[in-house]
Short mmCIF file of C-alpha atoms in Angstrom, two decimals:
data_model
loop_
_atom_site.label_atom_id
_atom_site.label_comp_id
_atom_site.label_asym_id
_atom_site.label_seq_id
_atom_site.Cartn_x
_atom_site.Cartn_y
_atom_site.Cartn_z
CA MET A 16 192.03 8.77 96.65
CA LEU A 17 191.37 5.64 99.06
CA ARG A 18 189.14 7.90 100.77
CA ARG A 19 187.01 8.66 97.66
CA GLN A 20 187.06 4.62 97.08
CA ILE A 21 186.13 3.83 100.58
CA GLN A 22 183.01 6.29 100.37
CA ILE A 23 181.70 5.24 97.13
CA ILE A 24 182.00 1.43 98.15
CA THR A 25 180.30 2.53 101.40
CA ALA A 26 177.29 4.23 99.63
CA LEU A 27 176.81 1.50 97.04
CA LEU A 28 176.60 -1.04 100.22
CA ALA A 29 174.38 1.83 101.93
CA LEU A 30 172.05 1.32 98.37
CA GLY A 31 171.83 -2.30 98.39
CA ILE A 32 170.70 -2.41 101.72
CA THR A 33 168.31 0.29 101.67
CA SER A 34 166.60 -1.07 98.41
CA HIS A 35 165.25 -4.06 100.12
CA ALA A 36 163.33 -0.97 102.55
CA LEU A 37 161.73 -0.05 99.21
CA ALA A 38 160.10 -3.10 99.02
CA GLN A 39 156.13 -2.40 98.88
CA TYR A 40 152.81 -4.22 98.11
CA VAL A 41 150.62 -2.19 95.94
CA TRP A 42 146.66 -3.15 95.94
CA VAL A 43 143.07 -1.51 95.43
CA ASP A 44 140.99 -1.96 98.35
CA ASP A 45 136.85 -2.30 98.32
CA LYS A 46 136.46 1.47 98.33
CA GLY A 47 138.71 1.55 94.90
CA ASN A 48 141.45 3.40 96.97
CA LYS A 49 145.25 2.55 96.65
CA GLN A 50 147.11 1.05 99.51
CA TYR A 51 150.32 1.57 100.00
CA SER A 52 152.31 -1.33 102.48
CA ASP A 53 155.52 -3.05 103.24
CA THR A 54 153.35 -5.65 104.66
CA ALA A 55 151.43 -8.09 101.98
CA PRO A 56 147.57 -7.23 101.93
CA PRO A 57 144.72 -9.08 104.15
CA ALA A 58 143.85 -12.66 102.99
CA SER A 59 140.69 -10.86 101.87
CA VAL A 60 142.24 -8.75 99.06
CA PRO A 61 141.71 -10.78 95.74
CA LYS A 62 144.77 -11.66 93.86
CA ASN A 63 143.26 -9.71 90.81
CA ARG A 64 143.34 -6.09 92.98
CA ILE A 65 146.96 -6.49 94.03
CA LEU A 66 149.23 -4.25 91.88
CA LYS A 67 152.58 -3.98 92.93
CA THR A 68 154.53 -7.27 95.18
CA PRO A 69 158.09 -6.52 96.02
CA GLY A 70 160.60 -7.98 93.41
CA LYS A 71 158.11 -7.99 90.58
CA SER A 72 156.70 -4.87 88.86
CA THR A 73 153.05 -4.29 88.00
CA GLU A 74 153.30 -6.25 84.82
CA GLN A 75 154.78 -9.07 86.18
CA SER A 76 152.67 -9.59 89.36
CA GLU A 77 149.46 -10.49 88.07
CA PRO A 78 148.13 -10.86 84.43
CA ALA A 79 145.91 -8.12 83.33
CA ALA A 80 142.31 -7.91 84.43
CA PRO A 81 139.59 -8.58 82.03
CA ALA A 82 138.22 -5.18 80.60
CA LYS A 83 134.76 -5.56 82.27
CA GLU A 84 136.62 -5.91 85.83
CA ALA A 85 139.20 -2.99 84.82
CA SER A 86 136.13 -1.00 83.94
CA THR A 87 134.22 -1.65 87.31
CA ALA A 88 137.32 -1.23 89.14
CA ALA A 89 137.63 2.40 86.89
CA ASN A 90 134.41 3.29 88.06
CA ALA A 91 134.90 2.32 91.81
CA ALA A 92 138.09 4.58 91.68
CA SER A 93 135.77 7.53 89.78
CA ALA A 94 133.06 7.40 92.47
CA ASN A 95 135.29 7.47 95.35
CA LYS A 96 137.07 10.39 94.61
CA PRO A 97 139.16 12.22 97.32
CA VAL A 98 137.03 14.34 99.73
CA THR A 99 137.91 17.61 99.16
CA THR A 100 137.41 21.02 101.51
CA ALA A 101 134.83 22.45 99.28
CA SER A 102 132.67 18.76 99.44
CA ARG A 103 132.75 18.76 103.04
CA ASN A 104 131.82 22.26 103.31
CA GLU A 105 129.19 21.60 100.96
CA ASP A 106 128.17 18.48 102.97
CA TYR A 107 128.28 20.43 106.01
CA ASN A 108 126.17 23.10 104.89
CA LYS A 109 123.55 21.04 103.51
CA ARG A 110 123.46 18.96 106.74
CA ARG A 111 123.11 22.49 108.72
CA ALA A 112 120.00 23.59 106.38
CA GLU A 113 118.32 20.33 107.09
CA GLN A 114 118.57 20.37 110.52
CA ALA A 115 117.40 24.10 110.56
CA GLU A 116 114.50 22.89 108.42
CA LYS A 117 113.52 20.02 111.31
CA ASP A 118 114.11 22.53 114.16
CA LYS A 119 111.94 25.36 112.40
CA LYS A 120 109.19 22.71 111.85
CA ALA A 121 109.67 21.53 115.32
CA ALA A 122 109.28 24.91 116.39
CA ASP A 123 106.19 25.47 114.19
CA ASP A 124 104.65 22.24 115.22
CA GLN A 125 104.88 22.96 119.27
CA GLN A 126 103.69 26.52 118.44
CA ALA A 127 100.55 25.27 116.67
CA ALA A 128 100.26 22.78 119.74
CA SER A 129 100.44 25.26 122.08
CA GLU A 130 97.95 28.03 120.16
CA LYS A 131 95.42 24.88 119.62
CA SER A 132 95.98 24.10 123.36
CA LYS A 133 94.79 27.73 124.37
CA ASN A 134 92.09 27.47 122.00
CA CYS A 135 90.66 24.23 123.88
CA GLU A 136 90.85 25.94 127.19
CA ARG A 137 88.73 28.71 126.06
CA ALA A 138 86.41 26.92 124.06
CA LYS A 139 85.53 24.49 127.40
CA THR A 140 85.23 27.45 129.30
CA TYR A 141 83.36 28.94 127.46
CA GLN A 142 81.00 25.88 127.08
CA LYS A 143 81.04 25.70 131.12
CA THR A 144 79.73 29.21 131.19
CA LEU A 145 76.76 28.27 128.84
CA GLU A 146 75.88 25.40 130.33
CA SER A 147 75.70 26.88 133.86
CA GLY A 148 72.50 28.97 133.42
CA VAL A 149 74.43 32.08 134.10
CA ARG A 150 72.92 35.22 131.86
CA VAL A 151 75.36 35.88 128.92
CA ALA A 152 75.46 39.16 126.96
CA THR A 153 76.55 39.82 123.47
CA THR A 154 77.51 43.08 121.94
CA ASP A 155 76.20 43.80 118.48
CA LYS A 156 77.54 45.96 115.71
CA ASN A 157 76.34 48.89 117.34
CA GLY A 158 77.70 48.56 120.71
CA GLU A 159 74.46 47.83 122.33
CA ARG A 160 74.03 44.88 124.99
CA ASN A 161 72.22 41.77 124.10
CA TYR A 162 71.37 38.98 126.31
CA MET A 163 71.20 35.23 124.43
CA ASP A 164 68.03 33.66 124.58
CA ASP A 165 67.35 29.84 125.27
CA ALA A 166 67.57 29.01 121.14
CA GLN A 167 70.75 31.07 121.06
CA ARG A 168 72.15 29.42 123.98
CA ALA A 169 71.44 25.69 122.58
CA LYS A 170 73.11 26.99 119.74
CA GLU A 171 76.03 28.21 121.08
CA ILE A 172 76.30 25.15 123.16
CA ALA A 173 76.24 22.97 120.17
CA ASP A 174 79.01 24.95 118.32
CA THR A 175 81.32 24.59 121.30
CA LYS A 176 80.88 20.90 121.23
CA LYS A 177 81.74 20.66 118.07
CA ALA A 178 84.92 22.71 118.70
CA THR A 179 85.79 20.76 121.79
CA ALA A 180 85.06 17.39 120.22
CA GLY A 181 88.83 17.50 118.85
CA CYS A 182 90.49 18.49 122.06
CA GLN A 183 92.11 16.09 124.86
#
């Protein structure tokens, strides 16, 4: 029986000592998240955001905030809901789709630039051929070869100059 009384007294003493360790501060940070700590919140936290201090209940720590501030805090808390795996996956897939779209656009732009470069090079080569004065033959729809006369050559030179005007 004496042993039982010693156990009870020891248990009560242990509870008395550990109750001090349960002392916690609770406050709402700038993002609307509740913070729990055994040390006081930083000085930058306004007193109306401190929800609990050691030795005081929630009602005793501070008077109730005005309704407007309470609704603002509630809106901030709802706007900063905890991030779930589904929302993370959704954000990741959205970023991935945007990156794929950017990569596709960059590849299309690069291919268009390459094609334009090739076309410009062909037009410049054709223009040099026309300006060199050598005889240039064309094939008509019947498959017969026809040589350009001076008027046709001048028209083709003008056309190739227009085509190469946008080239660098």
